[in-house]
Tab-separated table of C-alpha atoms in Angstrom:
chain	number	residue	atom	x	y	z
A	22	MET	CA	-56.749	-1.207	-20.127
A	23	THR	CA	-53.590	-2.761	-18.670
A	24	SER	CA	-51.665	-1.528	-21.724
A	25	SER	CA	-52.047	1.992	-20.326
A	26	TYR	CA	-50.149	1.031	-17.163
A	27	SER	CA	-46.381	1.213	-16.845
A	28	ALA	CA	-44.143	-1.326	-18.525
A	29	ARG	CA	-42.322	-1.850	-15.219
A	30	SER	CA	-45.579	-2.826	-13.508
A	31	ARG	CA	-46.487	-5.282	-16.250
A	32	ALA	CA	-42.994	-6.796	-16.184
A	33	ILE	CA	-43.176	-7.688	-12.483
A	34	GLU	CA	-44.574	-11.176	-12.084
A	35	PRO	CA	-47.101	-12.070	-9.389
A	36	PHE	CA	-46.402	-14.687	-6.770
A	37	HIS	CA	-47.884	-17.832	-8.270
A	38	VAL	CA	-48.335	-19.177	-4.766
A	39	MET	CA	-50.787	-16.378	-4.006
A	40	ALA	CA	-53.309	-17.925	-6.392
A	41	LEU	CA	-52.839	-21.207	-4.540
A	42	LEU	CA	-53.212	-19.412	-1.217
A	43	ALA	CA	-56.444	-17.779	-2.378
A	44	ARG	CA	-57.772	-21.189	-3.399
A	45	ALA	CA	-56.594	-22.692	-0.103
A	46	ASN	CA	-58.503	-20.003	1.772
A	47	GLN	CA	-61.613	-20.751	-0.295
A	48	LEU	CA	-61.364	-24.434	0.586
A	49	GLN	CA	-60.795	-23.565	4.223
A	50	ALA	CA	-63.884	-21.315	4.228
A	51	ARG	CA	-65.878	-24.296	2.995
A	52	GLY	CA	-64.802	-26.308	6.008
A	53	HIS	CA	-61.802	-28.217	4.659
A	54	ASP	CA	-58.770	-28.701	6.912
A	55	VAL	CA	-56.061	-27.104	4.769
A	56	ILE	CA	-52.471	-27.478	5.931
A	57	HIS	CA	-50.389	-24.453	4.969
A	58	LEU	CA	-46.802	-25.273	4.064
A	59	GLU	CA	-46.589	-22.597	1.378
A	60	ILE	CA	-46.093	-19.213	3.060
A	61	GLY	CA	-42.838	-18.201	4.734
A	62	GLU	CA	-44.418	-17.032	7.962
A	63	PRO	CA	-43.895	-18.893	11.247
A	64	ASP	CA	-46.896	-20.134	13.186
A	65	PHE	CA	-45.571	-18.387	16.295
A	66	THR	CA	-47.031	-15.016	17.182
A	67	THR	CA	-44.712	-12.174	18.199
A	68	ALA	CA	-43.037	-12.906	21.536
A	69	ALA	CA	-44.850	-11.441	24.544
A	70	PRO	CA	-42.075	-9.031	25.664
A	71	ILE	CA	-42.063	-7.415	22.211
A	72	VAL	CA	-45.850	-7.067	22.180
A	73	ALA	CA	-45.762	-5.557	25.673
A	74	ALA	CA	-43.115	-3.034	24.597
A	75	GLY	CA	-45.270	-2.051	21.632
A	76	GLN	CA	-48.324	-1.596	23.836
A	77	THR	CA	-46.331	0.530	26.259
A	78	ALA	CA	-45.058	2.679	23.393
A	79	LEU	CA	-48.579	3.226	22.079
A	80	ALA	CA	-49.890	4.103	25.537
A	81	ALA	CA	-47.030	6.584	25.932
A	82	GLY	CA	-47.947	8.298	22.664
A	83	HIS	CA	-44.925	7.172	20.631
A	84	THR	CA	-46.863	7.397	17.376
A	85	ARG	CA	-45.062	10.222	15.577
A	86	TYR	CA	-42.468	10.082	12.824
A	87	THR	CA	-38.946	9.176	13.825
A	88	SER	CA	-35.896	10.320	11.892
A	89	ALA	CA	-35.466	8.687	8.495
A	90	ARG	CA	-32.536	6.666	9.850
A	91	GLY	CA	-34.639	5.331	12.728
A	92	LEU	CA	-34.630	5.541	16.503
A	93	PRO	CA	-31.076	6.115	17.742
A	94	GLN	CA	-31.592	3.691	20.638
A	95	LEU	CA	-32.743	0.940	18.259
A	96	ARG	CA	-29.760	1.478	15.984
A	97	GLU	CA	-27.513	1.256	19.042
A	98	ALA	CA	-29.250	-1.962	20.112
A	99	ILE	CA	-28.667	-3.488	16.678
A	100	ALA	CA	-24.996	-2.482	16.800
A	101	GLY	CA	-24.810	-4.139	20.227
A	102	PHE	CA	-26.367	-7.276	18.770
A	103	TYR	CA	-23.612	-7.424	16.122
A	104	ALA	CA	-21.033	-7.135	18.894
A	105	GLN	CA	-22.669	-9.879	20.941
A	106	ARG	CA	-23.431	-12.328	18.152
A	107	TYR	CA	-20.585	-11.773	15.696
A	108	GLY	CA	-17.907	-9.989	17.726
A	109	LEU	CA	-18.160	-7.010	15.367
A	110	SER	CA	-17.842	-3.337	16.217
A	111	ILE	CA	-20.431	-1.602	14.019
A	112	ASP	CA	-20.964	2.128	14.340
A	113	PRO	CA	-24.711	2.635	15.008
A	114	GLU	CA	-24.580	5.479	12.465
A	115	ARG	CA	-24.168	2.830	9.772
A	116	VAL	CA	-27.524	1.228	10.616
A	117	LEU	CA	-30.705	2.480	8.934
A	118	ILE	CA	-34.078	1.237	10.163
A	119	THR	CA	-36.434	0.400	7.284
A	120	PRO	CA	-40.048	-0.703	6.716
A	121	GLY	CA	-39.283	-4.417	6.606
A	122	GLY	CA	-36.406	-6.076	4.827
A	123	SER	CA	-38.146	-4.937	1.633
A	124	GLY	CA	-37.468	-1.329	2.601
A	125	ALA	CA	-33.776	-2.144	2.962
A	126	LEU	CA	-33.757	-3.784	-0.473
A	127	LEU	CA	-35.522	-0.770	-1.970
A	128	LEU	CA	-32.867	1.567	-0.551
A	129	ALA	CA	-29.959	-0.601	-1.711
A	130	SER	CA	-31.287	-1.100	-5.231
A	131	SER	CA	-32.198	2.589	-5.585
A	132	LEU	CA	-28.706	3.608	-4.489
A	133	LEU	CA	-26.546	1.112	-6.315
A	134	VAL	CA	-28.121	0.257	-9.686
A	135	ASP	CA	-28.693	2.644	-12.579
A	136	PRO	CA	-31.253	1.953	-15.324
A	137	GLY	CA	-29.983	-0.647	-17.752
A	138	ARG	CA	-27.443	-2.093	-15.303
A	139	HIS	CA	-27.811	-5.264	-13.262
A	140	TRP	CA	-26.875	-7.362	-10.268
A	141	LEU	CA	-25.990	-11.039	-10.415
A	142	LEU	CA	-28.510	-13.193	-8.530
A	143	ALA	CA	-28.732	-16.921	-7.918
A	144	ASP	CA	-31.503	-18.846	-9.687
A	145	PRO	CA	-33.404	-20.155	-7.691
A	146	GLY	CA	-33.813	-17.222	-5.336
A	147	TYR	CA	-36.327	-14.940	-3.636
A	148	PRO	CA	-38.378	-13.359	-6.472
A	149	CYS	CA	-38.792	-9.875	-4.957
A	150	ASN	CA	-35.060	-9.326	-5.331
A	151	ARG	CA	-35.293	-9.253	-9.112
A	152	HIS	CA	-38.617	-7.397	-9.027
A	153	PHE	CA	-37.163	-4.550	-6.981
A	154	LEU	CA	-34.415	-4.202	-9.555
A	155	ARG	CA	-37.003	-3.929	-12.312
A	156	LEU	CA	-38.793	-1.273	-10.284
A	157	VAL	CA	-35.716	0.975	-10.442
A	158	GLU	CA	-35.377	0.300	-14.197
A	159	ALA	CA	-32.465	-2.067	-13.674
A	160	SER	CA	-32.467	-5.856	-13.989
A	161	ALA	CA	-31.310	-9.111	-12.499
A	162	GLN	CA	-28.941	-11.401	-14.329
A	163	LEU	CA	-30.016	-14.787	-13.024
A	164	VAL	CA	-27.215	-17.320	-12.685
A	165	PRO	CA	-28.389	-20.958	-12.699
A	166	VAL	CA	-27.161	-22.747	-9.579
A	167	GLY	CA	-27.739	-26.302	-8.426
A	168	PRO	CA	-26.830	-28.616	-5.565
A	169	GLU	CA	-23.212	-28.855	-6.755
A	170	VAL	CA	-22.692	-25.300	-5.434
A	171	ARG	CA	-25.391	-25.574	-2.742
A	172	TYR	CA	-27.628	-23.266	-4.814
A	173	GLN	CA	-25.309	-20.316	-4.131
A	174	LEU	CA	-23.239	-17.948	-6.244
A	175	THR	CA	-19.522	-18.602	-6.021
A	176	GLU	CA	-16.498	-16.437	-6.733
A	177	GLU	CA	-15.918	-18.457	-9.924
A	178	LEU	CA	-19.525	-17.997	-11.101
A	179	LEU	CA	-19.328	-14.287	-10.329
A	180	GLU	CA	-16.193	-13.977	-12.445
A	181	ARG	CA	-17.709	-16.009	-15.291
A	182	HIS	CA	-20.951	-14.019	-15.495
A	183	TRP	CA	-19.751	-10.497	-14.689
A	184	ASN	CA	-19.957	-8.232	-17.746
A	185	ALA	CA	-19.844	-4.566	-18.688
A	186	ASP	CA	-23.360	-3.909	-17.335
A	187	THR	CA	-22.850	-5.689	-14.009
A	188	VAL	CA	-22.546	-3.414	-10.982
A	189	GLY	CA	-22.781	-5.958	-8.177
A	190	ALA	CA	-24.106	-9.194	-6.790
A	191	LEU	CA	-26.897	-9.928	-4.341
A	192	VAL	CA	-26.661	-13.172	-2.371
A	193	ALA	CA	-28.651	-14.587	0.523
A	194	SER	CA	-27.361	-16.614	3.456
A	195	PRO	CA	-29.420	-18.487	4.585
A	196	ALA	CA	-31.208	-18.512	1.256
A	197	ASN	CA	-34.854	-18.690	0.335
A	198	PRO	CA	-36.011	-21.195	-0.986
A	199	THR	CA	-33.094	-23.562	-0.348
A	200	GLY	CA	-32.008	-22.803	3.229
A	201	THR	CA	-28.304	-23.038	2.338
A	202	LEU	CA	-25.531	-20.906	3.843
A	203	LEU	CA	-22.461	-19.159	2.518
A	204	GLU	CA	-19.414	-19.894	4.640
A	205	ARG	CA	-17.054	-17.156	5.734
A	206	GLN	CA	-14.435	-17.944	3.082
A	207	GLU	CA	-17.119	-18.032	0.377
A	208	LEU	CA	-18.365	-14.601	1.408
A	209	ALA	CA	-14.768	-13.376	1.332
A	210	GLY	CA	-14.359	-14.745	-2.197
A	211	LEU	CA	-17.518	-13.023	-3.419
A	212	ALA	CA	-16.421	-9.757	-1.822
A	213	ARG	CA	-13.008	-10.103	-3.441
A	214	GLY	CA	-14.568	-10.761	-6.837
A	215	ALA	CA	-16.983	-7.829	-6.648
A	216	ARG	CA	-14.228	-5.510	-5.456
A	217	ALA	CA	-11.938	-6.578	-8.325
A	218	HIS	CA	-14.575	-5.325	-10.764
A	219	GLY	CA	-15.301	-2.132	-8.836
A	220	GLY	CA	-18.733	-3.455	-7.904
A	221	HIS	CA	-20.789	-3.915	-4.765
A	222	LEU	CA	-21.707	-6.970	-2.740
A	223	VAL	CA	-25.151	-6.970	-1.123
A	224	VAL	CA	-25.997	-9.775	1.297
A	225	ASP	CA	-29.471	-10.724	2.471
A	226	GLU	CA	-29.035	-11.947	6.068
A	227	ILE	CA	-32.766	-11.927	6.841
A	228	TYR	CA	-32.758	-15.528	8.101
A	229	HIS	CA	-29.766	-15.094	10.391
A	230	GLY	CA	-30.553	-16.591	13.771
A	231	LEU	CA	-32.544	-19.390	12.164
A	232	THR	CA	-29.682	-21.811	11.593
A	233	TYR	CA	-29.297	-25.349	12.863
A	234	GLY	CA	-26.084	-26.889	14.097
A	235	VAL	CA	-24.015	-24.006	12.769
A	236	ASP	CA	-23.924	-20.232	13.165
A	237	ALA	CA	-24.167	-18.121	10.020
A	238	ALA	CA	-21.243	-15.824	9.288
A	239	SER	CA	-22.036	-12.200	8.527
A	240	VAL	CA	-20.397	-10.750	5.453
A	241	LEU	CA	-19.311	-7.837	7.662
A	242	GLU	CA	-16.807	-10.212	9.256
A	243	VAL	CA	-14.879	-10.276	5.959
A	244	ASP	CA	-15.961	-7.170	4.055
A	245	ASP	CA	-16.679	-3.917	5.864
A	246	GLU	CA	-17.808	-2.304	2.594
A	247	ALA	CA	-20.641	-4.761	1.938
A	248	PHE	CA	-24.305	-3.797	2.217
A	249	VAL	CA	-26.336	-5.995	4.590
A	250	LEU	CA	-30.109	-6.438	4.481
A	251	ASN	CA	-31.834	-7.764	7.586
A	252	SER	CA	-35.280	-7.907	9.117
A	253	PHE	CA	-37.185	-8.323	12.361
A	254	SER	CA	-39.653	-10.638	10.589
A	255	LYS	CA	-38.045	-14.067	10.708
A	256	TYR	CA	-35.831	-14.750	13.751
A	257	PHE	CA	-37.522	-12.020	15.790
A	258	GLY	CA	-41.019	-13.068	14.662
A	259	MET	CA	-42.328	-9.575	13.848
A	260	THR	CA	-43.719	-10.204	10.344
A	261	GLY	CA	-46.718	-7.875	10.515
A	262	TRP	CA	-44.829	-5.069	12.258
A	263	ARG	CA	-42.926	-4.351	9.012
A	264	LEU	CA	-39.485	-3.548	10.336
A	265	GLY	CA	-36.002	-4.218	9.013
A	266	TRP	CA	-32.582	-2.637	8.743
A	267	LEU	CA	-29.730	-1.938	6.386
A	268	VAL	CA	-26.043	-1.743	7.343
A	269	ALA	CA	-24.098	0.344	4.845
A	270	PRO	CA	-20.598	1.805	4.406
A	271	PRO	CA	-20.216	5.297	5.924
A	272	ASP	CA	-19.895	7.116	2.594
A	273	ALA	CA	-23.274	5.750	1.434
A	274	LEU	CA	-25.231	7.055	4.427
A	275	PRO	CA	-26.073	10.607	3.252
A	276	GLU	CA	-27.507	9.302	-0.013
A	277	LEU	CA	-29.416	6.513	1.735
A	278	GLU	CA	-30.896	8.939	4.257
A	279	LYS	CA	-32.052	11.192	1.435
A	280	LEU	CA	-33.694	8.250	-0.303
A	281	ALA	CA	-35.370	7.116	2.924
A	282	GLN	CA	-36.756	10.607	3.548
A	283	ASN	CA	-38.360	10.603	0.121
A	284	LEU	CA	-39.466	6.979	-0.168
A	285	TYR	CA	-41.101	6.373	3.212
A	286	ILE	CA	-40.174	9.220	5.658
A	287	SER	CA	-39.501	6.720	8.467
A	288	ALA	CA	-40.185	3.164	9.534
A	289	PRO	CA	-43.242	2.590	11.779
A	290	SER	CA	-42.504	4.261	15.105
A	291	MET	CA	-44.480	1.875	17.335
A	292	ALA	CA	-42.734	-1.098	15.711
A	293	GLN	CA	-39.351	0.481	16.406
A	294	TYR	CA	-40.136	0.958	20.074
A	295	ALA	CA	-41.430	-2.603	20.287
A	296	ALA	CA	-38.263	-3.927	18.651
A	297	LEU	CA	-36.151	-2.544	21.480
A	298	ALA	CA	-37.387	-5.531	23.480
A	299	CYS	CA	-35.992	-7.975	20.902
A	300	PHE	CA	-32.532	-7.851	22.422
A	301	GLU	CA	-33.504	-8.395	26.042
A	302	PRO	CA	-32.317	-11.713	27.548
A	303	ALA	CA	-35.878	-12.911	28.244
A	304	THR	CA	-36.871	-12.319	24.627
A	305	LEU	CA	-33.761	-13.984	23.214
A	306	GLU	CA	-34.486	-17.020	25.399
A	307	ILE	CA	-37.912	-17.324	23.755
A	308	LEU	CA	-36.447	-16.892	20.284
A	309	GLU	CA	-33.765	-19.511	20.869
A	310	ALA	CA	-36.431	-21.978	22.030
A	311	ARG	CA	-38.282	-21.317	18.788
A	312	ARG	CA	-35.102	-21.890	16.826
A	313	ALA	CA	-34.763	-25.285	18.511
A	314	GLU	CA	-38.341	-26.075	17.540
A	315	PHE	CA	-37.627	-25.240	13.898
A	316	ALA	CA	-34.626	-27.581	14.053
A	317	ARG	CA	-36.880	-30.384	15.301
A	318	ARG	CA	-39.300	-29.747	12.457
A	319	ARG	CA	-36.532	-29.775	9.862
A	320	ASN	CA	-35.040	-32.941	11.279
A	321	PHE	CA	-38.457	-34.614	11.096
A	322	LEU	CA	-39.594	-33.417	7.668
A	323	LEU	CA	-36.337	-33.730	5.721
A	324	PRO	CA	-35.827	-37.508	5.993
A	325	ALA	CA	-39.561	-38.150	5.690
A	326	LEU	CA	-39.801	-36.323	2.367
A	327	ARG	CA	-36.697	-38.058	1.078
A	328	GLU	CA	-38.235	-41.394	1.997
A	329	LEU	CA	-41.313	-40.517	-0.060
A	330	GLY	CA	-39.077	-39.915	-3.083
A	331	PHE	CA	-38.587	-36.159	-3.065
A	332	GLY	CA	-35.071	-35.173	-4.081
A	333	ILE	CA	-33.378	-32.947	-1.505
A	334	ALA	CA	-29.722	-33.123	-2.477
A	335	VAL	CA	-28.422	-30.518	-0.031
A	336	GLU	CA	-29.343	-30.459	3.644
A	337	PRO	CA	-30.513	-26.937	4.472
A	338	GLN	CA	-28.708	-25.343	7.401
A	339	GLY	CA	-31.006	-22.375	7.884
A	340	ALA	CA	-34.335	-20.610	7.282
A	341	PHE	CA	-37.417	-22.864	7.454
A	342	TYR	CA	-37.689	-24.284	3.955
A	343	LEU	CA	-37.005	-27.483	2.068
A	344	TYR	CA	-36.520	-27.128	-1.698
A	345	ALA	CA	-37.465	-30.468	-3.187
A	346	ASP	CA	-37.043	-32.008	-6.629
A	347	ILE	CA	-40.301	-33.619	-7.792
A	348	SER	CA	-39.008	-34.976	-11.109
A	349	ALA	CA	-39.584	-38.536	-9.850
A	350	PHE	CA	-43.303	-37.710	-9.876
A	351	ALA	CA	-43.977	-34.816	-12.242
A	352	ASP	CA	-42.531	-32.175	-14.546
A	353	ASP	CA	-45.038	-29.408	-13.789
A	354	ALA	CA	-44.626	-28.024	-10.296
A	355	TYR	CA	-47.683	-25.783	-10.449
A	356	ALA	CA	-49.951	-28.623	-11.545
A	357	PHE	CA	-48.442	-30.811	-8.820
A	358	CYS	CA	-49.123	-28.154	-6.187
A	359	GLN	CA	-52.670	-27.692	-7.464
A	360	TYR	CA	-53.245	-31.427	-7.225
A	361	MET	CA	-51.957	-31.660	-3.655
A	362	LEU	CA	-54.147	-28.745	-2.638
A	363	GLU	CA	-57.340	-29.902	-4.334
A	364	SER	CA	-57.051	-33.583	-3.465
A	365	GLN	CA	-55.176	-33.610	-0.140
A	366	TYR	CA	-55.674	-30.057	1.172
A	367	VAL	CA	-51.917	-29.506	1.551
A	368	ALA	CA	-50.632	-26.167	0.223
A	369	ILE	CA	-47.016	-25.981	-1.002
A	370	THR	CA	-45.161	-23.520	-3.222
A	371	PRO	CA	-44.212	-24.255	-6.856
A	372	GLY	CA	-40.602	-23.682	-7.855
A	373	ILE	CA	-41.649	-21.301	-10.637
A	374	ASP	CA	-41.972	-18.585	-7.988
A	375	PHE	CA	-38.197	-18.654	-7.430
A	376	GLY	CA	-36.750	-18.334	-10.922
A	377	HIS	CA	-36.347	-20.353	-14.083
A	378	TYR	CA	-33.611	-22.937	-13.621
A	379	ARG	CA	-35.327	-26.336	-13.284
A	380	ALA	CA	-38.156	-24.451	-11.577
A	381	ARG	CA	-40.893	-26.706	-12.976
A	382	GLN	CA	-39.244	-29.692	-11.281
A	383	HIS	CA	-39.154	-28.215	-7.785
A	384	VAL	CA	-41.462	-27.243	-4.937
A	385	ARG	CA	-40.818	-25.563	-1.610
A	386	PHE	CA	-42.079	-26.825	1.725
A	387	ALA	CA	-42.164	-24.360	4.639
A	388	TYR	CA	-41.895	-26.145	7.987
A	389	THR	CA	-43.776	-23.378	9.751
A	390	GLN	CA	-46.323	-25.711	11.372
A	391	ASP	CA	-45.872	-27.817	14.484
A	392	LEU	CA	-44.888	-31.484	14.386
A	393	PRO	CA	-48.389	-33.044	14.630
A	394	VAL	CA	-49.516	-30.910	11.686
A	395	LEU	CA	-46.422	-31.864	9.692
A	396	GLN	CA	-47.159	-35.515	10.418
A	397	ARG	CA	-50.702	-35.135	9.070
A	398	ALA	CA	-49.352	-33.337	6.017
A	399	LEU	CA	-46.932	-36.186	5.303
A	400	GLU	CA	-49.699	-38.759	5.537
A	401	ARG	CA	-51.785	-36.788	3.064
A	402	ILE	CA	-48.848	-36.238	0.695
A	403	ALA	CA	-48.042	-39.969	0.759
A	404	ARG	CA	-51.658	-40.762	-0.085
A	405	GLY	CA	-51.648	-38.119	-2.798
A	406	LEU	CA	-48.500	-39.578	-4.378
A	407	ARG	CA	-50.060	-43.049	-4.470
A	408	GLU	CA	-53.145	-41.667	-6.208
A	409	TRP	CA	-51.077	-39.415	-8.497
A	410	GLN	CA	-48.952	-42.340	-9.682
A	411	GLY	CA	-51.990	-44.622	-9.536
């Protein structure tokens, strides 16, 4: 009876990795030691000061709706974070608290894209970005990008692909699945290009804070009219709390608030109170230690995979992913991932989850496990490659 369901629902593709995850969980239930390098969720639990703040909020009865824009004190704390980390003066009124980064994307796509219009997106890229556009009866125009442009849209690509139905571009820095950054001048070029066409620039900064050897520039440093998506899930380690934010230009705020009121009323109140602890010095010290640990994992896994023959042409500077070319071994990423799971009990993500451009020749590794686990995974992958090429 699926034909009786909406066309938009049928057009949205599932995460292929979820089938692999379900199989991995089956194998695990049967007693196999499955190593999970497929899901973009750190192995760290939420930092203790944040948990304690959430418990205190619950005990105090802070379980009612907040305003659609979010707790004023949390919006002020986020504005203070922009001042501390980027030297930016952001009016707290421009910050809307959302149910996860997904809530921010839902608001931005609902506001900015009419049915039949589209944003430019990099291919490969995070699949939910294009799926949210389909949900609002718009679409994504995927622009193939490779290592020559560090898997990112450029001002030149924006100009080449912009057409009469384009209303903006959505970019991510650091990006999922590639971990690459857009530098300040590149963000300025994209903003300039979008502005020249009367369009909008939306930047996913969800992995800000998780960069290694370099600090990520915020697009708000070069374009005060850009829309910024962010989240408490990655750097702040609050995945299950479902909390994010959107920074928007002042003239967009009344419309965004109206949308928020109708779409979700407000973000989870207890999560908002807990998030107030994110910006305390003791919490930031914990988060910076975790960032250093992710750097150690990247610095271990990257050369090891290259030595095994995986092609990683661009060193990722952020997030916690390695996007690897497997064409030296196979031309079917999903089959390759199935093989590694069934034979070696290592779960990785096929590139077909992230777009179309050379997707069957790529897989994504998430270095969200500690170093001893990564070492065991490498040993199994090496054995699996020997048997695969047998």
